[in-house]
Coordinates of C-alpha atoms and ligand atoms in Angstrom, one line a residue:
X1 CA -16.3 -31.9 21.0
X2 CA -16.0 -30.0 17.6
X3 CA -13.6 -27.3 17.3
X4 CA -13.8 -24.4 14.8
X5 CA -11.0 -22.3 13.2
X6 CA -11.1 -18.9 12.2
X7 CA -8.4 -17.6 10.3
X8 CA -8.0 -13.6 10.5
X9 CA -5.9 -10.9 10.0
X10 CA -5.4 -8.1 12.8
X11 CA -2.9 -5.4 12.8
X12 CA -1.2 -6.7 10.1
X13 CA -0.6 -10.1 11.3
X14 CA -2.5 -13.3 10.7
X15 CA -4.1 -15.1 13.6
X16 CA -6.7 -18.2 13.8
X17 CA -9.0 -18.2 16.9
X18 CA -10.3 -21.7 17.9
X19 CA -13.2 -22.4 19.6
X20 CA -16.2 -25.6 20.9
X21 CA -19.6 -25.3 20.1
X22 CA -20.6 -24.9 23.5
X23 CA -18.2 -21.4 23.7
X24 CA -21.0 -18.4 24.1
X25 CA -21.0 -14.9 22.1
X26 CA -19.6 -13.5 24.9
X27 CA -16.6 -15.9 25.0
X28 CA -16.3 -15.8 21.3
X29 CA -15.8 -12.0 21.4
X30 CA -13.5 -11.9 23.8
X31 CA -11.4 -14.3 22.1
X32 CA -10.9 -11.8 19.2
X33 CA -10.8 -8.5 21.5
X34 CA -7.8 -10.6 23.1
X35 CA -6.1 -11.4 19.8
X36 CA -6.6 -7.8 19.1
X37 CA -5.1 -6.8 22.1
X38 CA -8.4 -4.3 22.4
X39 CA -9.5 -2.6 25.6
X40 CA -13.3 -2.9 26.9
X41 CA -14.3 0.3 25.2
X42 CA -13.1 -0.8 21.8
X43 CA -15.0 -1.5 18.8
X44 CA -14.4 -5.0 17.0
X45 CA -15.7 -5.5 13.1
X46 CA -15.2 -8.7 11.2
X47 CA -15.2 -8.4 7.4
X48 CA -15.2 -11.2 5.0
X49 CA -13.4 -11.4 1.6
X50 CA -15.9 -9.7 0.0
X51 CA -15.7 -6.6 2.5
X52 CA -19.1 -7.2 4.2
X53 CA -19.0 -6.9 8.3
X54 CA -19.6 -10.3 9.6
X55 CA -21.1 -10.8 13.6
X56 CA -18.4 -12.0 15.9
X57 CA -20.7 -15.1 17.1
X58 CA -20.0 -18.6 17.9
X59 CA -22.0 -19.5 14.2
X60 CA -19.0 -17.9 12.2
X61 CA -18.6 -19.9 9.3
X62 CA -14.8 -21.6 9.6
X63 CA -12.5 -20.4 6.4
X64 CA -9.2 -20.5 5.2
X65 CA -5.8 -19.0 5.4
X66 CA -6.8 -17.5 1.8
X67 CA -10.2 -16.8 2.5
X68 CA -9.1 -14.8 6.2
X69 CA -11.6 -12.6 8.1
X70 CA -9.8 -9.1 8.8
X71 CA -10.7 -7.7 12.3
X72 CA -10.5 -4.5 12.6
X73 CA -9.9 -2.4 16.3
X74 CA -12.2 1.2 16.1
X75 CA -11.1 2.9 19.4
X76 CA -15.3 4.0 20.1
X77 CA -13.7 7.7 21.2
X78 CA -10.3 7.8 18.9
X79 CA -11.1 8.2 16.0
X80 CA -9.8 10.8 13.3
X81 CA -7.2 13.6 14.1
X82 CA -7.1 15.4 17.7
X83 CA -9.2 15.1 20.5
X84 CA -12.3 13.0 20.4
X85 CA -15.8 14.9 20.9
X86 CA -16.7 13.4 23.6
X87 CA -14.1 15.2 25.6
X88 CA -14.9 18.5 24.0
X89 CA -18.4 18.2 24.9
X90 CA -17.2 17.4 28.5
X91 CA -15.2 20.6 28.2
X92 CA -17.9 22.1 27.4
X93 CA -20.0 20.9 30.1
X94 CA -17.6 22.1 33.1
X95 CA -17.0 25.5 31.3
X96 CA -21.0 25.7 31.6
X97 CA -21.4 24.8 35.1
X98 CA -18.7 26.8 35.7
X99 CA -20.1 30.2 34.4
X100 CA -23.4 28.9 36.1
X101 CA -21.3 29.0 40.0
X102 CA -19.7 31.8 39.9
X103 CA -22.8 33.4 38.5
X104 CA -24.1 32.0 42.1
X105 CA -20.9 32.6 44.5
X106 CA -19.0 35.1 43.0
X107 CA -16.1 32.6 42.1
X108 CA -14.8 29.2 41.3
X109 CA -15.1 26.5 43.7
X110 CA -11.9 23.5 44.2
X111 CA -13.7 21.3 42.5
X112 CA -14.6 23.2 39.2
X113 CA -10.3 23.4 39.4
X114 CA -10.2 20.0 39.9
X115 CA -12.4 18.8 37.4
X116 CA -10.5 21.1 34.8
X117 CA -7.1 19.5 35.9
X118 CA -8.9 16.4 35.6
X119 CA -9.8 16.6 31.8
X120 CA -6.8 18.0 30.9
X121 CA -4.6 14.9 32.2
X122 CA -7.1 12.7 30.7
X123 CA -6.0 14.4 27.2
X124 CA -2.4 14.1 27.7
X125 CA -3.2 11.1 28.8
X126 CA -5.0 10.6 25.0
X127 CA -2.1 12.3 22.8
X128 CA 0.5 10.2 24.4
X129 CA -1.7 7.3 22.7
X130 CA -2.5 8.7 19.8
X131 CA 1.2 8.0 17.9
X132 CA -0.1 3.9 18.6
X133 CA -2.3 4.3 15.6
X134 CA -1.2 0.6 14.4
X135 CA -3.1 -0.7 16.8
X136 CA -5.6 0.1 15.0
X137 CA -7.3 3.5 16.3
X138 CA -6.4 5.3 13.0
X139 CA -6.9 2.3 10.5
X140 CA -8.4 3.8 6.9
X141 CA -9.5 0.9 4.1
X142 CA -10.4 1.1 0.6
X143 CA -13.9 2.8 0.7
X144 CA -11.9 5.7 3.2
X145 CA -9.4 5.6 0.5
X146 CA -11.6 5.9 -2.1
X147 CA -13.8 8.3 0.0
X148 CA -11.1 10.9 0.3
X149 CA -12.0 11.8 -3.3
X150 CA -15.1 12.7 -2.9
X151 CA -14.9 14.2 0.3
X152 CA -17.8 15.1 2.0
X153 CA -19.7 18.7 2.0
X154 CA -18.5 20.9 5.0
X155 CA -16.4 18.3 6.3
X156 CA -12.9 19.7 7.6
X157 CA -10.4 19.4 5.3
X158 CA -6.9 19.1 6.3
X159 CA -4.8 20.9 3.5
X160 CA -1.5 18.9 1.9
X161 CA 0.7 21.0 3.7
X162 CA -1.3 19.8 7.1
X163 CA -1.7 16.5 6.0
X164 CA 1.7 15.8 5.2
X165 CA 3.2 17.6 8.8
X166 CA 1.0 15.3 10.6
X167 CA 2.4 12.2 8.6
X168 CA 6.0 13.5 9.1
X169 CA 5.6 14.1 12.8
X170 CA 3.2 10.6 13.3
X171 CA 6.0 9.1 11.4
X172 CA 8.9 10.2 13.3
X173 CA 7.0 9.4 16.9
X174 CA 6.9 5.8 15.6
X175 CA 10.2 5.2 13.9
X176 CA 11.3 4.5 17.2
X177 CA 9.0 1.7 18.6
X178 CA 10.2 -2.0 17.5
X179 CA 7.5 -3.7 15.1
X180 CA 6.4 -6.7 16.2
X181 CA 8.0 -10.2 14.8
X182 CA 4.5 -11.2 13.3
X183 CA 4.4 -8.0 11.4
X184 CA 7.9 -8.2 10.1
X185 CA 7.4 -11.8 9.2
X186 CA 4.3 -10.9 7.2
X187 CA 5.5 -7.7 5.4
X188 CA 7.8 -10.7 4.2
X189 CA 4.7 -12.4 2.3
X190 CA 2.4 -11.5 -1.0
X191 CA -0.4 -12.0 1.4
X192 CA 0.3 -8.5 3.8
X193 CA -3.0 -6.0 3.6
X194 CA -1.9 -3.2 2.2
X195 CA -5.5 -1.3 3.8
X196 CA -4.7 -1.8 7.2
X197 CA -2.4 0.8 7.4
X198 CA -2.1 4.6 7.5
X199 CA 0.6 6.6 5.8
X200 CA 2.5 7.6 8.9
X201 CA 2.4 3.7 9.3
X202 CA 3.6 2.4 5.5
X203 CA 6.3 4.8 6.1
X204 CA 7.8 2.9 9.0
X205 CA 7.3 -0.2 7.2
X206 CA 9.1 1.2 4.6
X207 CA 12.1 2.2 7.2
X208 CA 12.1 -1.3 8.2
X209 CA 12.6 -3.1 4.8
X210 CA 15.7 -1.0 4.6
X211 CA 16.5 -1.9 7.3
X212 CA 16.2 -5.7 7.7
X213 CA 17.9 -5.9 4.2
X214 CA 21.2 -4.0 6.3
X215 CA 21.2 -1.3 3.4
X216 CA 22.0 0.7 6.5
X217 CA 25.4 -1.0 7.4
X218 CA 26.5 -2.1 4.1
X219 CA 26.0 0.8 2.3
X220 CA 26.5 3.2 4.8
X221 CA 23.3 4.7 5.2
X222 CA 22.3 7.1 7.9
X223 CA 19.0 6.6 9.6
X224 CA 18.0 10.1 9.6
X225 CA 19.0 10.4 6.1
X226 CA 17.0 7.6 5.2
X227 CA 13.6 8.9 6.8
X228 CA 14.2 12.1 4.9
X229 CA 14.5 10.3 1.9
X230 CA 11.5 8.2 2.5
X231 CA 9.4 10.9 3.6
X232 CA 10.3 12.9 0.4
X233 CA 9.3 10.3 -1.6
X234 CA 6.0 10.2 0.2
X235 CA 5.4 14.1 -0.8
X236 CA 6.2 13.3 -4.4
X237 CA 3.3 10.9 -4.8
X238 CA 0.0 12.9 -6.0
X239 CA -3.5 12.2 -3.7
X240 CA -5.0 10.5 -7.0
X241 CA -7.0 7.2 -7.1
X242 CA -4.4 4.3 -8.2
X243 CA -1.1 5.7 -8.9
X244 CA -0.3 7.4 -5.0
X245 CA 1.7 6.3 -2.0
X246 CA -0.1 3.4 -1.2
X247 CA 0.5 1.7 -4.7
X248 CA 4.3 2.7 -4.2
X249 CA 4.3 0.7 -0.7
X250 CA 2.1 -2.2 -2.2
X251 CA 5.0 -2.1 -5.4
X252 CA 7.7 -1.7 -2.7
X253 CA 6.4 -4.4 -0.4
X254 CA 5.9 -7.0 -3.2
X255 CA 9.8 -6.4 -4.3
X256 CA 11.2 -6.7 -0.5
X257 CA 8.4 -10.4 -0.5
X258 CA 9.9 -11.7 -3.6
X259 CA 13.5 -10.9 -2.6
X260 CA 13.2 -13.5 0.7
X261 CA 10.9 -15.8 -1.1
X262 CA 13.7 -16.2 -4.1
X263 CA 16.7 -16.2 -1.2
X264 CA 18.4 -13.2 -4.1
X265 CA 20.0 -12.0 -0.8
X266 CA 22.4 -15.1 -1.4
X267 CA 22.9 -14.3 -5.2
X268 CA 22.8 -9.7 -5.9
X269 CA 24.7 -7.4 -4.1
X270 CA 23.7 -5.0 -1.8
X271 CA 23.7 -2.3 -4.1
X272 CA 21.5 -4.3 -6.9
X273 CA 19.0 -5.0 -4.1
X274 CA 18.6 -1.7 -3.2
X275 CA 18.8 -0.9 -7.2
X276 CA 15.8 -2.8 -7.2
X277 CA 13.9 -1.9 -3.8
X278 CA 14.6 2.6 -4.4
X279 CA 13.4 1.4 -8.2
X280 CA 10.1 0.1 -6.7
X281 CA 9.5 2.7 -4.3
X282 CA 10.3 5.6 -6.8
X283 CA 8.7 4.4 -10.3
X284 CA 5.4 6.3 -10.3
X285 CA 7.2 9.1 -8.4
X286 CA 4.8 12.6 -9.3
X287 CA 2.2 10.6 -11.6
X288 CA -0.6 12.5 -12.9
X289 CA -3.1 10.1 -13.2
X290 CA -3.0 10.3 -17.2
X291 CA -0.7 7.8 -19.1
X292 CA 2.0 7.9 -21.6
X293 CA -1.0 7.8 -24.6
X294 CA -2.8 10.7 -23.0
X295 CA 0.7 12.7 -22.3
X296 CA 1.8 12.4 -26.2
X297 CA -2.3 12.7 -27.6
X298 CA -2.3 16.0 -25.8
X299 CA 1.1 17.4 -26.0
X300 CA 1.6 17.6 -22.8
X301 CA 4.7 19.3 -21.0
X302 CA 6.2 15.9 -20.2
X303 CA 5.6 14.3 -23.6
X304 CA 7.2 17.4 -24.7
X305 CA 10.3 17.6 -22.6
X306 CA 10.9 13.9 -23.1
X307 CA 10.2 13.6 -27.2
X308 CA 7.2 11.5 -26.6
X309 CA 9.6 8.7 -25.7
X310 CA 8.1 7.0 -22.0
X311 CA 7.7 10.8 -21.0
X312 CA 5.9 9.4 -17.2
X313 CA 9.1 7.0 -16.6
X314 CA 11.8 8.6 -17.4
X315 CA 9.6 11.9 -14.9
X316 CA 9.3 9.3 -12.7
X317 CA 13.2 8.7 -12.5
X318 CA 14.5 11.9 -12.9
X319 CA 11.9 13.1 -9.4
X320 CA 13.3 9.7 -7.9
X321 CA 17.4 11.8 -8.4
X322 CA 16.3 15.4 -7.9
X323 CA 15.1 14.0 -4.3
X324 CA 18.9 11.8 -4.3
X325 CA 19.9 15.5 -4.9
X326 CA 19.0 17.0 -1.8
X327 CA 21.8 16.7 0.8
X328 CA 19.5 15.9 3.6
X329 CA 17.9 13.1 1.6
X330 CA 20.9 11.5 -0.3
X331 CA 20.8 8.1 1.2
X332 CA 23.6 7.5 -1.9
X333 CA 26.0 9.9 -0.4
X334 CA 28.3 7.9 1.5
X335 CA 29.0 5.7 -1.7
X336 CA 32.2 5.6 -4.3
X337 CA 31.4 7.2 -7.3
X338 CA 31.5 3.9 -8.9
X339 CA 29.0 2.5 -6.3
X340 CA 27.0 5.2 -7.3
X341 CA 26.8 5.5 -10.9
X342 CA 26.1 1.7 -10.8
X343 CA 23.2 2.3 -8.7
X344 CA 22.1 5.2 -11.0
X345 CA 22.2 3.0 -13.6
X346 CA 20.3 0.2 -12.2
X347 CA 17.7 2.4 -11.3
X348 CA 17.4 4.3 -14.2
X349 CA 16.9 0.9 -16.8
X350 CA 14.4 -0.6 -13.9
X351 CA 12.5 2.8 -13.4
X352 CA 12.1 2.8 -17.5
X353 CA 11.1 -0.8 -17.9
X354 CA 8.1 -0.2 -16.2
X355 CA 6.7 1.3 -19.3
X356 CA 3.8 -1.1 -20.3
X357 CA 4.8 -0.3 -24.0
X358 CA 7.7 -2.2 -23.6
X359 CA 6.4 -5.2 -21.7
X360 CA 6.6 -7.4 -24.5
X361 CA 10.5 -6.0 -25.4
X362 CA 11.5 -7.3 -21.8
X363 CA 9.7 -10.3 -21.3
X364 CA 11.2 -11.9 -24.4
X365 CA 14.2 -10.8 -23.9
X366 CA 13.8 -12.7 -20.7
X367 CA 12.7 -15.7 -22.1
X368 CA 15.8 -16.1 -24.1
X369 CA 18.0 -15.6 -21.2
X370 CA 15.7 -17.7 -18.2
X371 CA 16.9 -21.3 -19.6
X372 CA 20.5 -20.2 -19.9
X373 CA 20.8 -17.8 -16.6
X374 CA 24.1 -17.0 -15.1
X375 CA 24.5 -14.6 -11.8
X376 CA 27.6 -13.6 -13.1
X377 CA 26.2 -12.2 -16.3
X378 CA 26.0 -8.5 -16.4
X379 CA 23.3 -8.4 -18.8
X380 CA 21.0 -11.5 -17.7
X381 CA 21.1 -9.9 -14.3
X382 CA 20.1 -6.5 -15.4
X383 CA 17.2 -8.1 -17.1
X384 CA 16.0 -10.0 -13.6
X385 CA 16.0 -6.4 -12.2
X386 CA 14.1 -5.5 -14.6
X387 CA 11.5 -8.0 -14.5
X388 CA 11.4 -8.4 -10.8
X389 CA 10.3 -4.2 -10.5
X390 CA 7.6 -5.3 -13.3
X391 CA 6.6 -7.8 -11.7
X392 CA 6.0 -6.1 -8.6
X393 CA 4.3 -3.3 -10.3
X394 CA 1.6 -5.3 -11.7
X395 CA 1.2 -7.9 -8.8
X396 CA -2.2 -7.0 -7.4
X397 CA -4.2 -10.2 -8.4
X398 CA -1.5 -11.9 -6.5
X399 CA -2.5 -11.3 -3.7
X400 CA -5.7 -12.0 -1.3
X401 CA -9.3 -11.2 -3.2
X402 CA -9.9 -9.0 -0.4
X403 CA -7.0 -6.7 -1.0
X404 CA -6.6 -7.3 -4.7
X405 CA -10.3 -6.2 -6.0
X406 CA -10.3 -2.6 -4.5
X407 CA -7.0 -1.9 -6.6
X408 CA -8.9 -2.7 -9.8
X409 CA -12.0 -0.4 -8.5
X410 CA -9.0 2.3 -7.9
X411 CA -6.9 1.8 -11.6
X412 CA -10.8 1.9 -13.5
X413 CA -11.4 5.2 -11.3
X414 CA -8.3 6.8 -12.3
X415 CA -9.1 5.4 -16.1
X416 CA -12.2 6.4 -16.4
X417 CA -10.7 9.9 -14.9
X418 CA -8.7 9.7 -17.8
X419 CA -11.2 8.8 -20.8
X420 CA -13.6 11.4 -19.4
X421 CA -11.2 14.1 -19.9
X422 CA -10.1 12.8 -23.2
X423 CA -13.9 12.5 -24.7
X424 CA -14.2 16.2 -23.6
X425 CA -10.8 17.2 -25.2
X426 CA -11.6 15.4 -28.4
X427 CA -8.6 13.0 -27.8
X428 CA -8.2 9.1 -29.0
X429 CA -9.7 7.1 -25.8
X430 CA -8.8 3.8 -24.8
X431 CA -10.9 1.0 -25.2
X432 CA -10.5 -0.5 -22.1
X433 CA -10.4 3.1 -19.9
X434 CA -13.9 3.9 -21.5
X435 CA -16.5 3.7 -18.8
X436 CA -19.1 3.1 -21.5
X437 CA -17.1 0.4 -22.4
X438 CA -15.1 -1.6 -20.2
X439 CA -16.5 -4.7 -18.7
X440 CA -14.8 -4.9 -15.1
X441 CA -14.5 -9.0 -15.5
X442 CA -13.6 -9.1 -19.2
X443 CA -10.7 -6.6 -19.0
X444 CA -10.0 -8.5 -15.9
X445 CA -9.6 -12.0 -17.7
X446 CA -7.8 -10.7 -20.3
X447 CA -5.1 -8.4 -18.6
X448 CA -4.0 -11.8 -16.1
X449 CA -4.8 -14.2 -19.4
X450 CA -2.3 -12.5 -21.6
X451 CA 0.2 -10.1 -19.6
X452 CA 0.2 -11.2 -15.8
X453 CA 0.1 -14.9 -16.4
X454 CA 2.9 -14.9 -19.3
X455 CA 5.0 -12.7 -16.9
X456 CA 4.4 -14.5 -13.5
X457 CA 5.2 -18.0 -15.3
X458 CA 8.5 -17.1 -16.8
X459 CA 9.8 -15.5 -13.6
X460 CA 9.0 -19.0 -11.4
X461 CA 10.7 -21.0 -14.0
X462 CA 13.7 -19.5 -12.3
X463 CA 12.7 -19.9 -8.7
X464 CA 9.9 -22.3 -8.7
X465 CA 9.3 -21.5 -5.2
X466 CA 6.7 -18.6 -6.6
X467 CA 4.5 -21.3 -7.8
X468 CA 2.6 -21.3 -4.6
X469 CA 3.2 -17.5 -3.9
X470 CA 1.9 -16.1 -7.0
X471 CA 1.0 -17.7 -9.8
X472 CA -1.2 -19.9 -7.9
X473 CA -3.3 -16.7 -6.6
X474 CA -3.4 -15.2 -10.1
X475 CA -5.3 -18.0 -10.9
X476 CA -7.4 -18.0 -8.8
X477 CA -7.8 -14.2 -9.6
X478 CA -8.5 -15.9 -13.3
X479 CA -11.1 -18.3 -12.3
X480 CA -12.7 -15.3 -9.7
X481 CA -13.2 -12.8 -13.1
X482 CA -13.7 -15.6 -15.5
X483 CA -16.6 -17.0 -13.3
X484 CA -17.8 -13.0 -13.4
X485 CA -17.8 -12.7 -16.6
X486 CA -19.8 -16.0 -17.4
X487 CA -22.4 -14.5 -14.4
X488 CA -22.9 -11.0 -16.4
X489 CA -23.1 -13.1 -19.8
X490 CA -26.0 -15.1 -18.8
X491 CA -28.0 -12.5 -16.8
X492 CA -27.4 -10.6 -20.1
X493 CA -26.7 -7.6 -17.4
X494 CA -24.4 -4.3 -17.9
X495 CA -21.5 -5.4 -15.7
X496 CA -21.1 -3.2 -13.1
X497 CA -17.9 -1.5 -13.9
Ligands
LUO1 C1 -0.9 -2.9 -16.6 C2 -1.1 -1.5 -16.1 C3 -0.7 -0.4 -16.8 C4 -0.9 0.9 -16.3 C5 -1.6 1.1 -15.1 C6 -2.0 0.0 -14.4 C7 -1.8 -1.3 -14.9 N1 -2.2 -2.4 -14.1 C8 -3.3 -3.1 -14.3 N2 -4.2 -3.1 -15.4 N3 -1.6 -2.7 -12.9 C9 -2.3 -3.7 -12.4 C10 -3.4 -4.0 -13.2 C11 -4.4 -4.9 -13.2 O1 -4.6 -5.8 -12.3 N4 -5.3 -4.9 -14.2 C12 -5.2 -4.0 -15.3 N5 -6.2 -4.2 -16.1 C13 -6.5 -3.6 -17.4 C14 -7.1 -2.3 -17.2 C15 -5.4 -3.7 -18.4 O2 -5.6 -4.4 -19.3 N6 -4.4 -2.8 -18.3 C16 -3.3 -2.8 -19.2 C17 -2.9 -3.9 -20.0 C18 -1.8 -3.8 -20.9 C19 -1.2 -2.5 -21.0 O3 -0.1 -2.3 -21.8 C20 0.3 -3.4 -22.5 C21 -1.6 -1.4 -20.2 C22 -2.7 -1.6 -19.3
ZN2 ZN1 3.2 1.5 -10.8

């Protein structure tokens, strides 16, 4: 008897589902509502790597860890903020009937009360649920990412202020429940899906990579303190196509992967791990959407204010200390002043190395000092820090297809953004943000041929452990585009952008 494996993620955590060919639909469903830990009423879709919805059916083609399914849980009644409709229609309903009886006897009968009482428990009943939202009732991918900037006509519109109370209060309700061991193992791995998760949600990941790397105990850091701080940091990030609080997590979650994977818990200190995690989580802190060549074409306040030298970094950093500034959200506070001004430091040199322009400054500077490294050097370890927050920032192709491709739909969106505005202003616009220009593939193959492949090679000649990790999925990545770009070559097509 044949078996077949199905490798998935759901809620976060990979799972493989094995089944015989004589297993019916039926069976095979409830195989994945069980691994999805779904009730009767919920709704299962299967996507493959390519983002189409799959049937949950006995003929599913087996795959790959690397080539996963993701399953996805839609609660049929749950979804989106407050109460579902179909318990405001039923509302509705009983307020109707209602009217209609005491129309007819004058008042209102037992059971109209009871029925009331009824709905109302079944909507506590609801809210107490609702903070769960990692089970995935509230789950929002790239297209709803994406979506949210084009919002649709006469749909409601929660305002930032709204948006970001509902966050803070969602976040705070689950702060307190334990994550489960498969999720913490996996927000340990370059292959974690950054889409599966809501805000409220990334935020308590976030809590728990502090957490599990003790910044708490050893450097004395107050839980409340830290979920201010976090939370701030989430307000600071702009609702803009690439550069917003899910590419800060994605950033922050490849630096707190590649700190297990290279074991530097046994070789930094506490402080230059955090140095390096806050550096992650802060270094696109309040970005515009328009780039360092946009900010000094067009004079811009920034460019202005920092003398045209790395004017989004060095706003990047100082946003990441004005938050450090605020008592409530000073997770530095209970530090020596030596502690601290090494940690300002740290953060300020990795916060400014993520300045493209100076890519090639750092890498080679890297390569001088990667044969010859020493811990105990000052210098070659403030130059690991460095490369380890760049390397994190750039990281995408690293990861699965499936979660990689809709960043690069999300950087050419914000690009394009970009070039439009400067075609209109009569600025400079580059090449490879022009939407009349830019190939999708092409810039593609280049960008991992020449900067991510360079980059990710010198770093796993010091921990050779990343080979697998991620220089083998960058290749991949390469061979993915490359094969792309031969496809749009020979159909002599436009590529689609
Ligand atoms: C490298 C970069 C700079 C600013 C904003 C985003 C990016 N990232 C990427 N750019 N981050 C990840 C990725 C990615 O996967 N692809 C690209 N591709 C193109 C657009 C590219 O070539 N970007 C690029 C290359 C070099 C550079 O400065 C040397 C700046 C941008
Ligand atoms: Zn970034």
């Amino acid at each position: 008897m044949t078996t077949k494996i199905i490798h998935f993620t759901v809620n976060g955590r990979l799972e493989q589902a094995e089944f015989g060919a004589e297993c019916s639909a039926a069976d095979v469903k409830d195989l994945f509502r069980a691994a999805a830990e779904a009730g009767p009423h919920h709704i299962l879709k299967l996507y493959n790597t390519n983002g189409g919805v799959v049937n949950i059916s006995p003929q599913l083609e087996a795959n790959t860890r690397d080539s996963h399914y993701r399953l996805e849980v839609v609660a049929s009644d749950l979804k989106g903020v407050g109460m579902p409709s179909e318990i405001d229609k039923m509302e509705c309903r009983l307020s109707h009937l209602e009217s209609k009886v005491i129309e007819g006897v004058g008042k209102t009968p037992d059971i109209i009360c009871d029925l009331h009482s009824q709905v109302e428990s079944f909507k506590k009943k609801l809210e107490s649920v609702a903070h769960l939202s990692w089970m995935g009732l509230f789950r929002e991918d790239a297209d709803q990412h994406l979506a949210k900037f084009s919002p649709k006509p006469g749909a409601p519109q929660l305002s930032m202020e709204e948006e970001h109370q509902l966050v803070h209060t969602k976040f705070l309700n689950m702060s307190s429940l334990q994550v489960t061991e498969e999720v913490r193992e996996l927000l340990k791995s370059p292959i974690f899906d950054n889409w599966q998760w809501e805000e409220a949600e990334m935020l308590v990941l976030l809590q728990v990579m502090f957490t599990d790397l003790e910044f708490l105990t050893a450097l004395h850091i107050e839980l409340a303190i830290l979920q201010n701080f976090l939370f701030e940091v989430y307000r600071h990030y702009n609702s803009i196509p690439f550069h917003n609080f899910r590419h800060c997590f994605c950033v922050t979650q490849m630096m707190y992967g590649l700190i297990w994977l290279t074991e530097l818990r046994s070789k930094l200190s506490s402080a230059d791990l955090l140095i390096m995690l806050t550096s992650a989580l802060c270094h696109d802190l309040d970005h515009p959407g328009y780039n360092n060549v946009y900010q000094i074409n067009a004079q811009t306040d920034l460019a202005l204010r920092y003398n045209d030298i790395s004017p989004l970094e060095n706003h990047h950093c100082a946003m990441a200390f004005r938050i450090l500034s605020k008592p409530e959200c000073n997770i530095l506070k209970n530090l020596t002043v030596d502690q601290y001004k090494h940690i300002r430091g740290g953060m300020i040199k990795c916060i400014l190395a993520t300045d493209m322009a100076r890519h090639n400054e750092i890498l080679n500077r890297f390569k001088v000092i990667q044969p010859v490294f020493d811990f105990g050097n000052k210098e070659h370890k403030e130059v690991l820090m460095k490369i380890m927050v760049k390397v994190s920032d750039i990281s995408n192709e690293a990861r699965p297809m499936a979660v990689a491709e809709p960043w690069l739909d999300c950087l050419l969106q914000e690009f394009f953004n970009q070039s439009d505005t400067e075609k209109l202003q009569g600025l400079p616009v580059t090449p490879f943000m022009d939407r009349d220009k830019v190939s999708k593939p092409s810039s593609q193959t280049n960008f991992i041929r020449f900067v991510l492949l360079p980059l990710f090679s010198e770093l796993t000649k010091l921990f050779p452990c990343l080979e697998q990790h991620i220089l083998e999925p960058v290749r991949h990545a390469l061979e993915y585009y490359s094969e792309l770009e031969r496809a749009s070559r020979d159909t002599g097509g436009v590529d689609e952008p």
